[in-house]
Amino acid sequence: MERGIMQRLTTAADLTDETLPGVPLIEIAGDSRVLIEHHFGVTEYGRCQICVRVKYGVVIINGNRLELARMTKQILVVTGCIESVRLERRR
């Protein structure tokens, strides 16, 4: 319900979701870097796959030589050879 209200407000005000507090923002820079803002931690960590919990589910990053380059309470940066980034929504 709250998500519907916030969506209508941002649409009416011509704002994007990234301006709302707590909404995950995922930025992909080329094929070597992924930045995730507003995460809830890493749930799986490996050289070929890193899974990160966000508000709506899990972001799954696949590739080679993946590593967690930076992690703070607000942001998380994964580097390596990125092959795919996928959101699996919670049901």
mmCIF file of N, CA, C and O in Angstrom:
data_model
loop_
_atom_site.group_PDB
_atom_site.id
_atom_site.type_symbol
_atom_site.label_atom_id
_atom_site.label_comp_id
_atom_site.label_asym_id
_atom_site.label_seq_id
_atom_site.Cartn_x
_atom_site.Cartn_y
_atom_site.Cartn_z
ATOM 1 N N MET A 1 0.833 -1.192 0.000
ATOM 2 C CA MET A 1 0.000 0.000 0.000
ATOM 3 C C MET A 1 0.878 1.256 0.000
ATOM 4 O O MET A 1 0.672 2.130 -0.802
ATOM 5 N N GLU A 2 1.850 1.322 0.926
ATOM 6 C CA GLU A 2 2.718 2.499 1.009
ATOM 7 C C GLU A 2 3.478 2.697 -0.298
ATOM 8 O O GLU A 2 3.652 3.814 -0.758
ATOM 9 N N ARG A 3 3.926 1.621 -0.913
ATOM 10 C CA ARG A 3 4.665 1.710 -2.175
ATOM 11 C C ARG A 3 3.786 2.342 -3.252
ATOM 12 O O ARG A 3 4.242 3.159 -4.031
ATOM 13 N N GLY A 4 2.507 2.021 -3.301
ATOM 14 C CA GLY A 4 1.596 2.593 -4.282
ATOM 15 C C GLY A 4 1.431 4.088 -4.107
ATOM 16 O O GLY A 4 1.426 4.848 -5.067
ATOM 17 N N ILE A 5 1.317 4.505 -2.868
ATOM 18 C CA ILE A 5 1.184 5.932 -2.577
ATOM 19 C C ILE A 5 2.452 6.673 -2.981
ATOM 20 O O ILE A 5 2.396 7.718 -3.630
ATOM 21 N N MET A 6 3.613 6.129 -2.605
ATOM 22 C CA MET A 6 4.888 6.770 -2.947
ATOM 23 C C MET A 6 5.080 6.817 -4.464
ATOM 24 O O MET A 6 5.563 7.803 -4.998
ATOM 25 N N GLN A 7 4.687 5.767 -5.164
ATOM 26 C CA GLN A 7 4.810 5.737 -6.620
ATOM 27 C C GLN A 7 3.942 6.818 -7.257
ATOM 28 O O GLN A 7 4.380 7.525 -8.149
ATOM 29 N N ARG A 8 2.726 6.973 -6.768
ATOM 30 C CA ARG A 8 1.830 8.009 -7.306
ATOM 31 C C ARG A 8 2.371 9.406 -7.026
ATOM 32 O O ARG A 8 2.293 10.295 -7.873
ATOM 33 N N LEU A 9 2.927 9.601 -5.833
ATOM 34 C CA LEU A 9 3.492 10.916 -5.495
ATOM 35 C C LEU A 9 4.694 11.258 -6.377
ATOM 36 O O LEU A 9 4.810 12.383 -6.857
ATOM 37 N N THR A 10 5.588 10.290 -6.597
ATOM 38 C CA THR A 10 6.759 10.572 -7.432
ATOM 39 C C THR A 10 6.357 10.804 -8.873
ATOM 40 O O THR A 10 6.927 11.651 -9.548
ATOM 41 N N THR A 11 5.358 10.078 -9.338
ATOM 42 C CA THR A 11 4.879 10.279 -10.709
ATOM 43 C C THR A 11 4.238 11.657 -10.847
ATOM 44 O O THR A 11 4.513 12.393 -11.791
ATOM 45 N N ALA A 12 3.411 12.026 -9.884
ATOM 46 C CA ALA A 12 2.733 13.325 -9.932
ATOM 47 C C ALA A 12 3.730 14.479 -9.832
ATOM 48 O O ALA A 12 3.561 15.512 -10.469
ATOM 49 N N ALA A 13 4.785 14.289 -9.055
ATOM 50 C CA ALA A 13 5.784 15.348 -8.879
ATOM 51 C C ALA A 13 6.893 15.267 -9.924
ATOM 52 O O ALA A 13 7.827 16.046 -9.893
ATOM 53 N N ASP A 14 6.787 14.304 -10.831
ATOM 54 C CA ASP A 14 7.784 14.093 -11.881
ATOM 55 C C ASP A 14 9.170 13.829 -11.288
ATOM 56 O O ASP A 14 10.167 14.369 -11.730
ATOM 57 N N LEU A 15 9.202 12.993 -10.243
ATOM 58 C CA LEU A 15 10.453 12.596 -9.605
ATOM 59 C C LEU A 15 10.757 11.150 -9.974
ATOM 60 O O LEU A 15 9.873 10.400 -10.330
ATOM 61 N N THR A 16 12.017 10.762 -9.827
ATOM 62 C CA THR A 16 12.367 9.364 -10.024
ATOM 63 C C THR A 16 12.400 8.674 -8.678
ATOM 64 O O THR A 16 12.525 9.320 -7.637
ATOM 65 N N ASP A 17 12.311 7.336 -8.670
ATOM 66 C CA ASP A 17 12.350 6.567 -7.432
ATOM 67 C C ASP A 17 13.644 6.777 -6.660
ATOM 68 O O ASP A 17 13.673 6.662 -5.453
ATOM 69 N N GLU A 18 14.743 7.068 -7.356
ATOM 70 C CA GLU A 18 16.026 7.186 -6.663
ATOM 71 C C GLU A 18 16.053 8.351 -5.688
ATOM 72 O O GLU A 18 16.924 8.418 -4.842
ATOM 73 N N THR A 19 15.086 9.259 -5.785
ATOM 74 C CA THR A 19 15.047 10.377 -4.850
ATOM 75 C C THR A 19 14.363 10.002 -3.541
ATOM 76 O O THR A 19 14.395 10.771 -2.598
ATOM 77 N N LEU A 20 13.744 8.831 -3.477
ATOM 78 C CA LEU A 20 13.062 8.392 -2.268
ATOM 79 C C LEU A 20 14.033 7.696 -1.325
ATOM 80 O O LEU A 20 14.850 6.899 -1.753
ATOM 81 N N PRO A 21 13.932 7.973 -0.037
ATOM 82 C CA PRO A 21 14.839 7.331 0.917
ATOM 83 C C PRO A 21 14.602 5.823 0.988
ATOM 84 O O PRO A 21 13.470 5.368 0.987
ATOM 85 N N GLY A 22 15.695 5.068 1.032
ATOM 86 C CA GLY A 22 15.603 3.623 1.190
ATOM 87 C C GLY A 22 15.375 2.822 -0.073
ATOM 88 O O GLY A 22 15.436 1.606 -0.059
ATOM 89 N N VAL A 23 15.093 3.487 -1.185
ATOM 90 C CA VAL A 23 14.875 2.767 -2.439
ATOM 91 C C VAL A 23 16.236 2.366 -2.999
ATOM 92 O O VAL A 23 17.128 3.201 -3.142
ATOM 93 N N PRO A 24 16.429 1.072 -3.303
ATOM 94 C CA PRO A 24 17.728 0.646 -3.814
ATOM 95 C C PRO A 24 18.054 1.279 -5.159
ATOM 96 O O PRO A 24 17.180 1.437 -6.007
ATOM 97 N N LEU A 25 19.314 1.657 -5.312
ATOM 98 C CA LEU A 25 19.801 2.200 -6.575
ATOM 99 C C LEU A 25 20.955 1.317 -7.010
ATOM 100 O O LEU A 25 21.906 1.110 -6.255
ATOM 101 N N ILE A 26 20.855 0.776 -8.226
ATOM 102 C CA ILE A 26 21.897 -0.102 -8.755
ATOM 103 C C ILE A 26 22.489 0.568 -9.982
ATOM 104 O O ILE A 26 21.775 0.906 -10.915
ATOM 105 N N GLU A 27 23.797 0.764 -9.946
ATOM 106 C CA GLU A 27 24.497 1.431 -11.045
ATOM 107 C C GLU A 27 25.537 0.470 -11.602
ATOM 108 O O GLU A 27 26.364 -0.056 -10.859
ATOM 109 N N ILE A 28 25.494 0.249 -12.910
ATOM 110 C CA ILE A 28 26.453 -0.631 -13.572
ATOM 111 C C ILE A 28 27.372 0.236 -14.418
ATOM 112 O O ILE A 28 26.906 0.991 -15.266
ATOM 113 N N ALA A 29 28.673 0.129 -14.172
ATOM 114 C CA ALA A 29 29.665 0.906 -14.921
ATOM 115 C C ALA A 29 30.430 -0.059 -15.830
ATOM 116 O O ALA A 29 31.295 -0.802 -15.365
ATOM 117 N N GLY A 30 30.073 -0.035 -17.105
ATOM 118 C CA GLY A 30 30.730 -0.929 -18.056
ATOM 119 C C GLY A 30 30.505 -2.383 -17.683
ATOM 120 O O GLY A 30 29.417 -2.762 -17.263
ATOM 121 N N ASP A 31 31.557 -3.188 -17.819
ATOM 122 C CA ASP A 31 31.434 -4.595 -17.452
ATOM 123 C C ASP A 31 32.362 -4.954 -16.289
ATOM 124 O O ASP A 31 32.703 -6.106 -16.085
ATOM 125 N N SER A 32 32.725 -3.910 -15.505
ATOM 126 C CA SER A 32 33.695 -4.182 -14.449
ATOM 127 C C SER A 32 33.317 -3.668 -13.061
ATOM 128 O O SER A 32 34.048 -3.878 -12.107
ATOM 129 N N ARG A 33 32.154 -3.016 -12.931
ATOM 130 C CA ARG A 33 31.810 -2.442 -11.625
ATOM 131 C C ARG A 33 30.305 -2.342 -11.447
ATOM 132 O O ARG A 33 29.592 -1.924 -12.360
ATOM 133 N N VAL A 34 29.822 -2.718 -10.260
ATOM 134 C CA VAL A 34 28.416 -2.561 -9.894
ATOM 135 C C VAL A 34 28.368 -1.879 -8.534
ATOM 136 O O VAL A 34 29.048 -2.302 -7.598
ATOM 137 N N LEU A 35 27.584 -0.804 -8.434
ATOM 138 C CA LEU A 35 27.389 -0.092 -7.180
ATOM 139 C C LEU A 35 25.940 -0.273 -6.757
ATOM 140 O O LEU A 35 25.032 -0.120 -7.574
ATOM 141 N N ILE A 36 25.725 -0.627 -5.501
ATOM 142 C CA ILE A 36 24.369 -0.775 -4.971
ATOM 143 C C ILE A 36 24.247 0.113 -3.738
ATOM 144 O O ILE A 36 25.014 -0.022 -2.793
ATOM 145 N N GLU A 37 23.278 1.024 -3.779
ATOM 146 C CA GLU A 37 22.982 1.877 -2.624
ATOM 147 C C GLU A 37 21.759 1.327 -1.907
ATOM 148 O O GLU A 37 20.867 0.779 -2.537
ATOM 149 N N HIS A 38 21.707 1.517 -0.597
ATOM 150 C CA HIS A 38 20.581 1.085 0.248
ATOM 151 C C HIS A 38 20.438 -0.437 0.240
ATOM 152 O O HIS A 38 19.360 -0.965 0.015
ATOM 153 N N HIS A 39 21.519 -1.133 0.522
ATOM 154 C CA HIS A 39 21.516 -2.591 0.588
ATOM 155 C C HIS A 39 21.317 -3.053 2.029
ATOM 156 O O HIS A 39 21.387 -2.258 2.971
ATOM 157 N N PHE A 40 21.060 -4.361 2.187
ATOM 158 C CA PHE A 40 20.887 -4.959 3.512
ATOM 159 C C PHE A 40 21.899 -6.076 3.748
ATOM 160 O O PHE A 40 21.664 -6.969 4.558
ATOM 161 N N GLY A 41 23.014 -6.031 3.033
ATOM 162 C CA GLY A 41 24.080 -6.990 3.278
ATOM 163 C C GLY A 41 24.239 -8.037 2.196
ATOM 164 O O GLY A 41 23.384 -8.211 1.328
ATOM 165 N N VAL A 42 25.349 -8.733 2.276
ATOM 166 C CA VAL A 42 25.695 -9.786 1.324
ATOM 167 C C VAL A 42 25.165 -11.108 1.855
ATOM 168 O O VAL A 42 25.395 -11.451 3.019
ATOM 169 N N THR A 43 24.452 -11.866 1.005
ATOM 170 C CA THR A 43 23.928 -13.165 1.419
ATOM 171 C C THR A 43 24.739 -14.320 0.842
ATOM 172 O O THR A 43 24.673 -15.426 1.354
ATOM 173 N N GLU A 44 25.476 -14.064 -0.228
ATOM 174 C CA GLU A 44 26.340 -15.084 -0.831
ATOM 175 C C GLU A 44 27.541 -14.380 -1.444
ATOM 176 O O GLU A 44 27.399 -13.342 -2.081
ATOM 177 N N TYR A 45 28.725 -14.971 -1.241
ATOM 178 C CA TYR A 45 29.944 -14.339 -1.748
ATOM 179 C C TYR A 45 30.853 -15.394 -2.353
ATOM 180 O O TYR A 45 31.234 -16.355 -1.695
ATOM 181 N N GLY A 46 31.161 -15.222 -3.627
ATOM 182 C CA GLY A 46 32.082 -16.118 -4.307
ATOM 183 C C GLY A 46 32.738 -15.396 -5.468
ATOM 184 O O GLY A 46 32.334 -14.284 -5.833
ATOM 185 N N ARG A 47 33.735 -15.984 -6.068
ATOM 186 C CA ARG A 47 34.453 -15.357 -7.185
ATOM 187 C C ARG A 47 33.594 -15.274 -8.449
ATOM 188 O O ARG A 47 33.870 -14.471 -9.332
ATOM 189 N N CYS A 48 32.549 -16.105 -8.546
ATOM 190 C CA CYS A 48 31.679 -16.113 -9.735
ATOM 191 C C CYS A 48 30.280 -15.555 -9.475
ATOM 192 O O CYS A 48 29.550 -15.272 -10.421
ATOM 193 N N GLN A 49 29.903 -15.424 -8.203
ATOM 194 C CA GLN A 49 28.564 -14.915 -7.899
ATOM 195 C C GLN A 49 28.554 -14.230 -6.538
ATOM 196 O O GLN A 49 29.081 -14.754 -5.568
ATOM 197 N N ILE A 50 27.928 -13.055 -6.511
ATOM 198 C CA ILE A 50 27.723 -12.323 -5.258
ATOM 199 C C ILE A 50 26.249 -11.947 -5.191
ATOM 200 O O ILE A 50 25.694 -11.400 -6.152
ATOM 201 N N CYS A 51 25.597 -12.253 -4.060
ATOM 202 C CA CYS A 51 24.187 -11.936 -3.866
ATOM 203 C C CYS A 51 24.062 -10.882 -2.763
ATOM 204 O O CYS A 51 24.679 -11.011 -1.706
ATOM 205 N N VAL A 52 23.252 -9.871 -3.047
ATOM 206 C CA VAL A 52 23.094 -8.739 -2.126
ATOM 207 C C VAL A 52 21.607 -8.537 -1.850
ATOM 208 O O VAL A 52 20.806 -8.424 -2.781
ATOM 209 N N ARG A 53 21.244 -8.488 -0.576
ATOM 210 C CA ARG A 53 19.854 -8.281 -0.200
ATOM 211 C C ARG A 53 19.492 -6.805 -0.313
ATOM 212 O O ARG A 53 20.251 -5.936 0.132
ATOM 213 N N VAL A 54 18.343 -6.516 -0.939
ATOM 214 C CA VAL A 54 17.804 -5.160 -1.052
ATOM 215 C C VAL A 54 16.340 -5.190 -0.626
ATOM 216 O O VAL A 54 15.786 -6.258 -0.360
ATOM 217 N N LYS A 55 15.712 -4.042 -0.602
ATOM 218 C CA LYS A 55 14.334 -3.904 -0.122
ATOM 219 C C LYS A 55 13.359 -4.853 -0.817
ATOM 220 O O LYS A 55 12.472 -5.394 -0.188
ATOM 221 N N TYR A 56 13.518 -5.060 -2.113
ATOM 222 C CA TYR A 56 12.536 -5.831 -2.878
ATOM 223 C C TYR A 56 12.927 -7.277 -3.107
ATOM 224 O O TYR A 56 12.196 -8.017 -3.734
ATOM 225 N N GLY A 57 14.109 -7.700 -2.652
ATOM 226 C CA GLY A 57 14.544 -9.071 -2.877
ATOM 227 C C GLY A 57 16.056 -9.192 -2.814
ATOM 228 O O GLY A 57 16.688 -8.671 -1.907
ATOM 229 N N VAL A 58 16.625 -9.860 -3.832
ATOM 230 C CA VAL A 58 18.071 -10.106 -3.875
ATOM 231 C C VAL A 58 18.609 -9.714 -5.250
ATOM 232 O O VAL A 58 18.035 -10.093 -6.277
ATOM 233 N N VAL A 59 19.704 -8.969 -5.263
ATOM 234 C CA VAL A 59 20.408 -8.651 -6.504
ATOM 235 C C VAL A 59 21.510 -9.697 -6.648
ATOM 236 O O VAL A 59 22.313 -9.896 -5.735
ATOM 237 N N ILE A 60 21.520 -10.387 -7.795
ATOM 238 C CA ILE A 60 22.496 -11.442 -8.059
ATOM 239 C C ILE A 60 23.446 -10.957 -9.147
ATOM 240 O O ILE A 60 23.019 -10.639 -10.253
ATOM 241 N N ILE A 61 24.718 -10.891 -8.800
ATOM 242 C CA ILE A 61 25.755 -10.449 -9.742
ATOM 243 C C ILE A 61 26.581 -11.673 -10.119
ATOM 244 O O ILE A 61 27.131 -12.345 -9.248
ATOM 245 N N ASN A 62 26.632 -11.981 -11.409
ATOM 246 C CA ASN A 62 27.416 -13.101 -11.916
ATOM 247 C C ASN A 62 28.570 -12.597 -12.756
ATOM 248 O O ASN A 62 28.451 -11.569 -13.428
ATOM 249 N N GLY A 63 29.680 -13.331 -12.736
ATOM 250 C CA GLY A 63 30.841 -12.951 -13.531
ATOM 251 C C GLY A 63 32.058 -13.763 -13.150
ATOM 252 O O GLY A 63 31.950 -14.874 -12.629
ATOM 253 N N ASN A 64 33.221 -13.192 -13.379
ATOM 254 C CA ASN A 64 34.500 -13.830 -13.065
ATOM 255 C C ASN A 64 35.346 -12.870 -12.242
ATOM 256 O O ASN A 64 35.269 -11.656 -12.422
ATOM 257 N N ARG A 65 36.147 -13.430 -11.362
ATOM 258 C CA ARG A 65 37.052 -12.640 -10.519
ATOM 259 C C ARG A 65 36.314 -11.544 -9.749
ATOM 260 O O ARG A 65 36.825 -10.437 -9.580
ATOM 261 N N LEU A 66 35.101 -11.854 -9.308
ATOM 262 C CA LEU A 66 34.310 -10.865 -8.569
ATOM 263 C C LEU A 66 34.886 -10.673 -7.176
ATOM 264 O O LEU A 66 35.351 -11.621 -6.539
ATOM 265 N N GLU A 67 34.851 -9.436 -6.721
ATOM 266 C CA GLU A 67 35.253 -9.154 -5.352
ATOM 267 C C GLU A 67 34.501 -7.940 -4.827
ATOM 268 O O GLU A 67 34.061 -7.079 -5.586
ATOM 269 N N LEU A 68 34.346 -7.926 -3.530
ATOM 270 C CA LEU A 68 33.696 -6.816 -2.854
ATOM 271 C C LEU A 68 34.756 -5.748 -2.635
ATOM 272 O O LEU A 68 35.605 -5.862 -1.763
ATOM 273 N N ALA A 69 34.740 -4.721 -3.467
ATOM 274 C CA ALA A 69 35.769 -3.682 -3.417
ATOM 275 C C ALA A 69 35.535 -2.704 -2.274
ATOM 276 O O ALA A 69 36.478 -2.175 -1.703
ATOM 277 N N ARG A 70 34.254 -2.476 -1.942
ATOM 278 C CA ARG A 70 33.924 -1.519 -0.878
ATOM 279 C C ARG A 70 32.547 -1.847 -0.329
ATOM 280 O O ARG A 70 31.631 -2.180 -1.080
ATOM 281 N N MET A 71 32.425 -1.731 0.987
ATOM 282 C CA MET A 71 31.115 -1.946 1.596
ATOM 283 C C MET A 71 30.989 -1.083 2.835
ATOM 284 O O MET A 71 31.800 -1.169 3.752
ATOM 285 N N THR A 72 29.989 -0.203 2.812
ATOM 286 C CA THR A 72 29.639 0.590 3.984
ATOM 287 C C THR A 72 28.176 0.294 4.289
ATOM 288 O O THR A 72 27.533 -0.481 3.579
ATOM 289 N N LYS A 73 27.660 0.934 5.297
ATOM 290 C CA LYS A 73 26.242 0.741 5.642
ATOM 291 C C LYS A 73 25.324 1.203 4.511
ATOM 292 O O LYS A 73 24.242 0.667 4.319
ATOM 293 N N GLN A 74 25.764 2.178 3.722
ATOM 294 C CA GLN A 74 24.945 2.748 2.660
ATOM 295 C C GLN A 74 25.208 2.151 1.278
ATOM 296 O O GLN A 74 24.280 1.962 0.508
ATOM 297 N N ILE A 75 26.495 1.910 0.939
ATOM 298 C CA ILE A 75 26.821 1.470 -0.422
ATOM 299 C C ILE A 75 27.664 0.205 -0.421
ATOM 300 O O ILE A 75 28.325 -0.125 0.564
ATOM 301 N N LEU A 76 27.621 -0.453 -1.559
ATOM 302 C CA LEU A 76 28.386 -1.671 -1.766
ATOM 303 C C LEU A 76 28.887 -1.629 -3.209
ATOM 304 O O LEU A 76 28.119 -1.293 -4.108
ATOM 305 N N VAL A 77 30.166 -1.928 -3.420
ATOM 306 C CA VAL A 77 30.747 -1.910 -4.758
ATOM 307 C C VAL A 77 31.364 -3.276 -5.054
ATOM 308 O O VAL A 77 32.192 -3.764 -4.281
ATOM 309 N N VAL A 78 30.936 -3.874 -6.157
ATOM 310 C CA VAL A 78 31.488 -5.145 -6.624
ATOM 311 C C VAL A 78 32.284 -4.863 -7.894
ATOM 312 O O VAL A 78 31.805 -4.159 -8.784
ATOM 313 N N THR A 79 33.495 -5.406 -7.962
ATOM 314 C CA THR A 79 34.318 -5.259 -9.162
ATOM 315 C C THR A 79 34.687 -6.638 -9.697
ATOM 316 O O THR A 79 34.553 -7.646 -8.999
ATOM 317 N N GLY A 80 35.143 -6.664 -10.930
ATOM 318 C CA GLY A 80 35.522 -7.902 -11.603
ATOM 319 C C GLY A 80 35.001 -7.864 -13.028
ATOM 320 O O GLY A 80 34.689 -6.799 -13.559
ATOM 321 N N CYS A 81 34.895 -9.011 -13.638
ATOM 322 C CA CYS A 81 34.334 -9.112 -14.993
ATOM 323 C C CYS A 81 32.849 -9.454 -14.857
ATOM 324 O O CYS A 81 32.481 -10.611 -14.649
ATOM 325 N N ILE A 82 31.994 -8.449 -14.955
ATOM 326 C CA ILE A 82 30.551 -8.603 -14.740
ATOM 327 C C ILE A 82 29.906 -9.192 -15.990
ATOM 328 O O ILE A 82 30.059 -8.660 -17.088
ATOM 329 N N GLU A 83 29.193 -10.306 -15.807
ATOM 330 C CA GLU A 83 28.462 -10.926 -16.921
ATOM 331 C C GLU A 83 26.972 -10.627 -16.866
ATOM 332 O O GLU A 83 26.336 -10.447 -17.890
ATOM 333 N N SER A 84 26.400 -10.568 -15.648
ATOM 334 C CA SER A 84 24.971 -10.262 -15.527
ATOM 335 C C SER A 84 24.654 -9.732 -14.139
ATOM 336 O O SER A 84 25.352 -10.030 -13.170
ATOM 337 N N VAL A 85 23.589 -8.949 -14.094
ATOM 338 C CA VAL A 85 23.050 -8.430 -12.844
ATOM 339 C C VAL A 85 21.550 -8.656 -12.914
ATOM 340 O O VAL A 85 20.890 -8.246 -13.864
ATOM 341 N N ARG A 86 21.020 -9.342 -11.889
ATOM 342 C CA ARG A 86 19.605 -9.732 -11.927
ATOM 343 C C ARG A 86 18.948 -9.459 -10.567
ATOM 344 O O ARG A 86 19.577 -9.641 -9.535
ATOM 345 N N LEU A 87 17.695 -9.021 -10.605
ATOM 346 C CA LEU A 87 16.918 -8.841 -9.370
ATOM 347 C C LEU A 87 15.933 -9.982 -9.260
ATOM 348 O O LEU A 87 15.130 -10.209 -10.161
ATOM 349 N N GLU A 88 16.004 -10.710 -8.137
ATOM 350 C CA GLU A 88 14.995 -11.721 -7.824
ATOM 351 C C GLU A 88 14.110 -11.128 -6.757
ATOM 352 O O GLU A 88 14.556 -10.911 -5.623
ATOM 353 N N ARG A 89 12.874 -10.861 -7.126
ATOM 354 C CA ARG A 89 11.930 -10.247 -6.174
ATOM 355 C C ARG A 89 11.474 -11.252 -5.143
ATOM 356 O O ARG A 89 11.360 -12.432 -5.433
ATOM 357 N N ARG A 90 11.238 -10.746 -3.947
ATOM 358 C CA ARG A 90 10.637 -11.570 -2.888
ATOM 359 C C ARG A 90 9.186 -11.819 -3.239
ATOM 360 O O ARG A 90 8.515 -10.956 -3.761
ATOM 361 N N ARG A 91 8.717 -12.975 -2.901
ATOM 362 C CA ARG A 91 7.298 -13.290 -3.178
ATOM 363 C C ARG A 91 6.497 -13.301 -1.914
ATOM 364 O O ARG A 91 6.911 -13.526 -0.877
#
